[in-house]
Short mmCIF file of C-alpha atoms in Angstrom, two decimals:
data_model
loop_
_atom_site.label_atom_id
_atom_site.label_comp_id
_atom_site.label_asym_id
_atom_site.label_seq_id
_atom_site.Cartn_x
_atom_site.Cartn_y
_atom_site.Cartn_z
CA MET B 199 58.00 36.73 -62.55
CA ARG B 200 57.64 35.59 -58.99
CA ILE B 201 54.43 36.15 -57.23
CA LEU B 202 54.14 35.78 -53.57
CA CYS B 203 50.85 34.56 -52.10
CA ILE B 204 50.26 34.74 -48.38
CA ARG B 205 47.34 33.02 -46.51
CA PHE B 206 47.63 31.83 -42.93
CA SER B 207 44.72 30.91 -40.87
CA ALA B 208 42.40 28.00 -40.48
CA ILE B 209 42.43 24.84 -42.94
CA GLY B 210 39.14 25.66 -44.83
CA ASP B 211 40.24 29.21 -45.71
CA VAL B 212 43.71 27.92 -46.86
CA ALA B 213 42.04 25.13 -48.72
CA MET B 214 39.72 27.58 -50.63
CA THR B 215 43.03 29.39 -52.27
CA VAL B 216 43.94 26.17 -53.96
CA PRO B 217 41.50 26.19 -57.05
CA VAL B 218 42.51 29.88 -57.57
CA VAL B 219 46.04 29.30 -57.29
CA LYS B 220 46.01 26.35 -59.58
CA ALA B 221 43.69 28.20 -62.38
CA LEU B 222 46.48 31.04 -62.38
CA ALA B 223 49.42 28.53 -62.55
CA VAL B 224 47.77 26.74 -65.39
CA ALA B 225 46.74 30.03 -67.29
CA ARG B 226 50.31 31.63 -66.62
CA PRO B 227 53.03 29.09 -66.86
CA ASP B 228 55.49 31.65 -67.38
CA ILE B 229 55.25 32.95 -63.81
CA HIS B 230 56.45 31.37 -60.55
CA ILE B 231 53.96 31.19 -57.73
CA ILE B 232 55.03 30.97 -54.33
CA MET B 233 52.52 30.10 -51.65
CA VAL B 234 53.23 30.97 -48.19
CA SER B 235 51.03 29.38 -45.40
CA ARG B 236 51.08 27.04 -42.26
CA PRO B 237 52.85 23.84 -42.73
CA PHE B 238 49.62 21.69 -42.63
CA ALA B 239 48.86 23.12 -46.15
CA LYS B 240 52.01 21.51 -47.71
CA ALA B 241 49.67 18.66 -48.93
CA PHE B 242 47.50 21.11 -50.85
CA TYR B 243 50.34 22.40 -53.08
CA GLU B 244 53.02 19.68 -53.59
CA GLY B 245 52.30 18.75 -57.12
CA LEU B 246 49.59 21.14 -57.74
CA ALA B 247 51.55 22.69 -60.77
CA PRO B 248 55.16 22.97 -62.07
CA ASN B 249 55.31 26.59 -61.39
CA VAL B 250 53.84 26.49 -57.77
CA GLU B 251 56.30 26.28 -54.78
CA PHE B 252 54.94 26.17 -51.37
CA VAL B 253 56.87 27.46 -48.30
CA GLY B 254 55.44 26.59 -44.78
CA MET B 255 55.80 29.36 -42.17
CA ASP B 256 55.09 27.99 -38.49
CA LEU B 257 53.75 31.14 -36.81
CA LYS B 258 53.95 29.27 -33.50
CA ASP B 259 57.72 29.86 -33.56
CA LYS B 260 58.89 32.48 -30.98
CA ARG B 261 60.48 34.45 -33.58
CA TYR B 262 57.18 35.49 -35.02
CA LYS B 263 55.58 36.57 -31.56
CA GLY B 264 54.87 39.99 -30.57
CA MET B 265 55.48 43.27 -32.52
CA GLY B 266 58.95 42.26 -33.11
CA GLY B 267 57.85 39.21 -34.77
CA LEU B 268 56.06 41.17 -37.45
CA GLU B 269 59.36 42.36 -38.82
CA HIS B 270 60.67 38.68 -38.75
CA VAL B 271 57.64 37.54 -40.62
CA TYR B 272 58.36 40.24 -43.33
CA HIS B 273 61.98 39.54 -43.50
CA ASP B 274 61.33 35.78 -44.22
CA LEU B 275 58.79 36.80 -46.92
CA ARG B 276 60.98 39.35 -48.39
CA ALA B 277 63.94 36.79 -48.70
CA LEU B 278 61.64 34.83 -51.11
CA ASN B 279 62.43 37.69 -53.56
CA PRO B 280 58.86 38.21 -55.12
CA ASP B 281 58.06 40.84 -57.58
CA MET B 282 54.50 41.08 -56.78
CA VAL B 283 52.74 40.12 -53.60
CA ALA B 284 49.27 38.79 -53.14
CA ASP B 285 47.79 39.13 -49.68
CA LEU B 286 44.90 36.71 -49.46
CA HIS B 287 44.36 37.04 -45.74
CA ASP B 288 44.59 40.88 -44.30
CA VAL B 289 45.46 40.44 -40.81
CA LEU B 290 47.99 42.11 -38.84
CA ARG B 291 50.96 40.38 -39.97
CA THR B 292 50.08 40.44 -43.57
CA LYS B 293 49.12 44.19 -43.30
CA TYR B 294 52.50 44.99 -41.89
CA ALA B 295 54.04 42.86 -44.57
CA ARG B 296 52.31 44.65 -47.22
CA LEU B 297 53.40 48.03 -45.82
CA ARG B 298 57.06 46.98 -45.91
CA PHE B 299 56.88 45.44 -49.60
CA ARG B 300 55.10 49.03 -50.75
CA MET B 301 58.15 50.88 -49.23
CA ALA B 302 60.48 48.69 -50.94
CA GLY B 303 58.47 49.52 -54.43
CA ILE B 304 56.95 45.92 -54.95
CA PRO B 305 53.47 45.93 -56.15
CA VAL B 306 50.75 44.65 -53.86
CA SER B 307 47.32 43.49 -53.98
CA CYS B 308 44.96 42.58 -51.06
CA ILE B 309 41.74 40.61 -50.49
CA ASP B 310 38.61 42.75 -50.07
CA LYS B 311 36.66 40.80 -47.07
CA ASN B 312 33.51 43.33 -47.70
CA ARG B 313 32.86 43.38 -43.96
CA ALA B 314 29.96 45.81 -44.47
CA ALA B 315 28.16 43.05 -46.56
CA ARG B 316 28.87 40.70 -43.76
CA LYS B 317 27.07 42.92 -41.27
CA GLU B 318 24.26 43.02 -43.62
CA ILE B 319 23.72 39.33 -43.76
CA THR B 320 24.34 38.86 -40.05
CA ARG B 321 22.78 41.46 -38.27
CA GLN B 322 19.28 40.64 -36.46
CA GLU B 323 17.32 43.77 -37.82
CA ASN B 324 17.03 44.48 -41.30
CA LYS B 325 18.96 41.53 -42.24
CA ILE B 326 19.64 41.53 -45.97
CA LEU B 327 20.07 37.87 -46.98
CA ARG B 328 21.61 37.59 -50.35
CA GLN B 329 24.60 35.64 -51.92
CA GLN B 330 27.93 37.26 -51.06
CA THR B 331 30.91 37.10 -53.38
CA THR B 332 32.45 33.72 -52.84
CA ALA B 333 35.95 33.54 -51.05
CA PHE B 334 37.01 32.04 -54.50
CA GLY B 335 35.89 35.14 -56.35
CA LYS B 336 37.58 37.34 -53.64
CA TYR B 337 40.71 35.43 -54.17
CA GLU B 338 40.53 35.63 -58.01
CA ALA B 339 40.03 39.47 -57.73
CA VAL B 340 43.32 39.95 -55.75
CA PHE B 341 45.26 38.50 -58.77
CA SER B 342 43.07 40.48 -61.13
CA ARG B 343 44.13 43.68 -59.49
CA LEU B 344 47.82 42.48 -60.19
CA GLY B 345 46.89 42.40 -63.75
CA PHE B 346 46.39 38.62 -64.21
CA THR B 347 43.08 37.20 -65.82
CA PHE B 348 42.06 33.56 -66.03
CA THR B 349 39.25 31.34 -66.21
CA MET B 350 38.34 29.25 -63.21
CA PRO B 351 37.79 25.40 -64.13
CA ASP B 352 35.14 23.08 -62.94
CA GLU B 353 37.17 20.23 -62.14
CA ALA B 354 38.57 19.42 -58.82
CA PRO B 355 42.12 20.80 -58.51
CA LEU B 356 43.73 17.59 -56.45
CA ARG B 357 44.18 14.11 -57.79
CA PRO B 358 45.72 12.35 -54.93
CA GLY B 359 47.25 8.86 -55.07
CA GLU B 360 46.04 5.64 -53.50
CA PRO B 361 44.42 5.58 -50.15
CA PRO B 362 46.17 4.07 -47.19
CA VAL B 363 43.48 1.40 -47.01
CA ASP B 364 41.83 -0.76 -49.29
CA VAL B 365 38.22 0.76 -49.70
CA ARG B 366 35.89 -1.96 -50.42
CA GLY B 367 32.12 -1.55 -51.65
CA MET B 368 30.34 1.33 -50.89
CA ALA B 369 31.88 3.80 -48.33
CA ILE B 370 31.11 7.45 -47.22
CA GLY B 371 32.66 9.68 -45.08
CA VAL B 372 31.38 11.53 -42.04
CA ALA B 373 32.88 14.63 -40.53
CA PRO B 374 30.54 15.75 -37.69
CA PHE B 375 32.60 18.41 -36.06
CA ALA B 376 33.69 21.98 -36.46
CA ALA B 377 35.54 24.65 -34.74
CA HIS B 378 32.27 26.12 -33.02
CA ASP B 379 29.07 24.91 -31.43
CA GLY B 380 26.98 26.82 -33.94
CA LYS B 381 28.21 24.51 -36.56
CA ILE B 382 27.90 21.26 -35.04
CA TYR B 383 24.78 19.07 -35.65
CA PRO B 384 23.83 17.20 -32.55
CA VAL B 385 25.66 14.06 -31.65
CA ASP B 386 22.60 12.00 -31.12
CA LYS B 387 21.02 13.01 -34.38
CA THR B 388 24.32 12.23 -36.43
CA GLU B 389 24.38 8.86 -34.75
CA THR B 390 20.84 8.45 -35.99
CA VAL B 391 21.83 9.33 -39.48
CA MET B 392 24.54 6.55 -39.57
CA ARG B 393 22.15 3.91 -38.05
CA LEU B 394 19.58 4.91 -40.50
CA LEU B 395 21.96 4.50 -43.55
CA ARG B 396 23.45 1.09 -42.16
CA GLN B 397 19.83 -0.21 -41.99
CA ARG B 398 19.25 0.66 -45.55
CA HIS B 399 22.60 -0.29 -46.74
CA PRO B 400 24.06 -3.17 -44.58
CA GLY B 401 27.37 -3.34 -46.55
CA LEU B 402 27.94 0.31 -46.30
CA SER B 403 31.36 1.42 -44.66
CA ILE B 404 31.52 4.73 -42.74
CA TYR B 405 34.86 6.53 -42.35
CA LEU B 406 34.84 9.22 -39.59
CA PHE B 407 37.01 12.14 -40.12
CA GLY B 408 38.37 14.73 -37.68
CA GLY B 409 41.41 15.30 -35.39
CA GLY B 410 40.34 16.94 -32.20
CA LYS B 411 40.11 15.43 -28.84
CA ARG B 412 36.34 15.84 -28.83
CA ASP B 413 36.09 14.04 -32.22
CA LYS B 414 38.36 11.10 -31.24
CA ALA B 415 36.36 10.35 -28.05
CA GLN B 416 33.17 10.36 -29.76
CA PHE B 417 34.56 8.21 -32.65
CA GLY B 418 35.58 5.69 -30.13
CA THR B 419 32.02 5.01 -29.14
CA TRP B 420 30.73 4.98 -32.78
CA CYS B 421 33.36 2.61 -34.01
CA SER B 422 32.00 0.14 -31.22
CA MET B 423 28.41 0.37 -32.82
CA GLY B 424 29.27 -2.43 -35.03
CA GLU B 425 31.32 -3.50 -38.21
CA ASN B 426 32.24 -1.16 -40.82
CA ILE B 427 32.53 2.09 -38.93
CA PHE B 428 36.12 3.20 -38.98
CA TYR B 429 38.11 6.15 -37.86
CA ALA B 430 40.17 7.62 -40.67
CA GLY B 431 43.04 8.72 -38.41
CA ASP B 432 43.77 5.18 -37.65
CA PHE B 433 44.80 4.61 -41.23
CA CYS B 434 46.01 7.96 -42.36
CA LYS B 435 49.51 9.34 -41.17
CA ASP B 436 49.23 12.54 -42.81
CA MET B 437 46.90 14.84 -44.59
CA GLY B 438 48.01 13.68 -48.08
CA GLU B 439 46.67 10.15 -47.21
CA GLU B 440 43.51 11.58 -45.77
CA LEU B 441 42.78 13.55 -48.96
CA ALA B 442 43.43 10.14 -50.83
CA LEU B 443 40.99 8.58 -48.49
CA MET B 444 38.30 11.13 -49.01
CA ARG B 445 38.64 10.80 -52.78
CA ARG B 446 37.43 7.32 -52.46
CA MET B 447 34.22 8.06 -50.70
CA LYS B 448 30.91 8.08 -52.37
CA CYS B 449 30.07 11.26 -50.74
CA MET B 450 31.01 13.04 -47.50
CA ILE B 451 28.64 14.40 -44.67
CA THR B 452 30.20 17.42 -43.32
CA MET B 453 29.43 20.46 -41.41
CA ASP B 454 30.63 24.21 -42.59
CA SER B 455 34.11 23.03 -41.69
CA GLY B 456 37.44 22.35 -43.06
CA ASN B 457 36.61 18.94 -43.88
CA MET B 458 33.85 20.27 -46.28
CA HIS B 459 36.72 22.03 -48.26
CA LEU B 460 39.21 18.96 -48.22
CA ALA B 461 36.56 16.92 -49.76
CA SER B 462 35.85 19.53 -52.16
CA LEU B 463 39.38 19.76 -53.41
CA VAL B 464 39.34 16.13 -54.48
CA GLY B 465 35.98 16.31 -56.07
CA THR B 466 34.00 14.04 -53.68
CA PRO B 467 30.46 15.23 -53.43
CA VAL B 468 29.50 16.79 -49.94
CA ILE B 469 26.22 16.85 -47.97
CA SER B 470 26.86 19.88 -46.07
CA VAL B 471 24.88 20.62 -42.77
CA TRP B 472 24.73 24.26 -41.86
CA GLY B 473 23.36 25.86 -38.61
CA ALA B 474 24.45 29.28 -37.45
CA THR B 475 26.34 30.17 -40.59
CA HIS B 476 24.93 30.22 -44.12
CA PRO B 477 26.12 29.44 -47.78
CA TYR B 478 25.25 32.93 -48.75
CA ALA B 479 28.26 34.07 -46.80
CA GLY B 480 30.47 32.85 -49.65
CA PHE B 481 32.19 29.88 -48.02
CA MET B 482 30.38 26.88 -49.72
CA GLY B 483 32.97 24.19 -51.07
CA TRP B 484 34.36 24.33 -54.34
CA GLY B 485 32.21 22.75 -57.03
CA GLN B 486 29.52 21.53 -54.48
CA LYS B 487 25.84 21.44 -55.42
CA GLU B 488 23.17 23.76 -54.00
CA GLU B 489 20.78 20.76 -53.63
CA ASP B 490 23.24 18.90 -51.38
CA ILE B 491 23.00 21.78 -48.65
CA VAL B 492 20.93 20.80 -45.67
CA GLN B 493 19.59 23.67 -43.55
CA VAL B 494 16.52 25.14 -42.19
CA GLN B 495 15.47 28.63 -42.84
CA LEU B 496 15.06 30.79 -39.88
CA PRO B 497 14.74 34.55 -39.47
CA CYS B 498 18.07 34.75 -37.32
CA ARG B 499 20.01 32.75 -39.68
CA PRO B 500 22.84 33.57 -40.16
CA CYS B 501 23.89 34.98 -36.88
CA SER B 502 27.63 35.05 -37.70
CA ILE B 503 29.93 34.47 -40.39
CA TYR B 504 31.89 31.98 -38.53
CA GLY B 505 29.42 30.25 -36.05
CA ASN B 506 31.38 31.52 -32.98
CA LYS B 507 28.58 33.61 -31.22
CA PRO B 508 26.26 32.04 -28.70
CA CYS B 509 22.84 31.25 -29.86
CA MET B 510 20.66 34.25 -29.15
CA ARG B 511 17.69 31.88 -29.03
CA GLY B 512 19.60 29.63 -26.65
CA ASP B 513 18.26 26.26 -28.41
CA TYR B 514 20.24 25.96 -31.67
CA ALA B 515 17.02 25.66 -33.68
CA CYS B 516 18.81 26.22 -36.83
CA LEU B 517 20.85 22.78 -36.18
CA ASN B 518 18.06 20.80 -34.03
CA GLY B 519 15.56 21.65 -36.58
CA ILE B 520 17.27 19.48 -39.32
CA ARG B 521 15.89 16.04 -39.30
CA PRO B 522 18.17 13.01 -39.76
CA GLU B 523 16.06 11.90 -42.56
CA ASP B 524 16.79 14.94 -44.44
CA ILE B 525 20.44 14.24 -44.57
CA VAL B 526 19.99 10.39 -45.42
CA GLN B 527 17.55 11.48 -48.22
CA ARG B 528 20.52 13.57 -49.99
CA VAL B 529 23.01 10.82 -49.22
CA GLU B 530 20.80 8.23 -50.92
CA LYS B 531 21.29 9.43 -54.52
CA TYR B 532 25.17 8.77 -54.35
CA LEU B 533 24.55 5.36 -53.10
#
């Protein structure tokens, strides 16, 4: 039995498929799971389980562009000879592929994103702030509809090897950036967090995680603040090494971002900072603790699921209202 799983999209969304796919693979060693995603996700799935195969699909390839590209996506997926298809994404490309697979008589199950509930939690008037089904639960339900039941384990799904640098003494990771401004803690306040931690723990090493142009420019400034502040990218040549380095951190300070989920995959505690988004939307990291969430309660939160909408107040009080000391306090228990 060959089960084709599809999830393109951002790194965090793909990372959240890992615990679910591993749980299924362990529960059903008799099936062969083919995970199709963007090439960056290879580090998540190599060695995950003997019956899991990863196939990278680079959607930037011109073959996949335009309406004709939809047929190319389906053709390449069909060539993998699946007996069942689990659509963990539900976007135009996967909708078209689902249609073609159904026409071919192949059973298909699709994620239910429950957009109505998302509107309830993000609307400004008559907001209903309640915990939504997590992304992990939604992925699990896709497989349940295909007839597979399994128990989700508590442990972290990935156990990467040795990090590319010798981490000595106490070390934490800081991943201060995200895709949208509504999820980024102010740079000056992040700097204060690091200064306070280094004052209290002079021997503490801080590794900065992130790869965008804005990230690297700021990291250069911070690394010049003194000894024991390092840019992780200077040591890690690929995501596998980055995961191995994250695993050696006492904890990570992250936004609601991909790095929150990467740290979760290797079992590193995460102090997660939330602004325009909210953990109730269902995107908290795997195995992370509620008491490690840092946020302020405002009637306008959350204003969006992804943090990509302009601040209606104009002041990002959801982020500016978080005191650096509140973050430091949560880090302290891991030091």
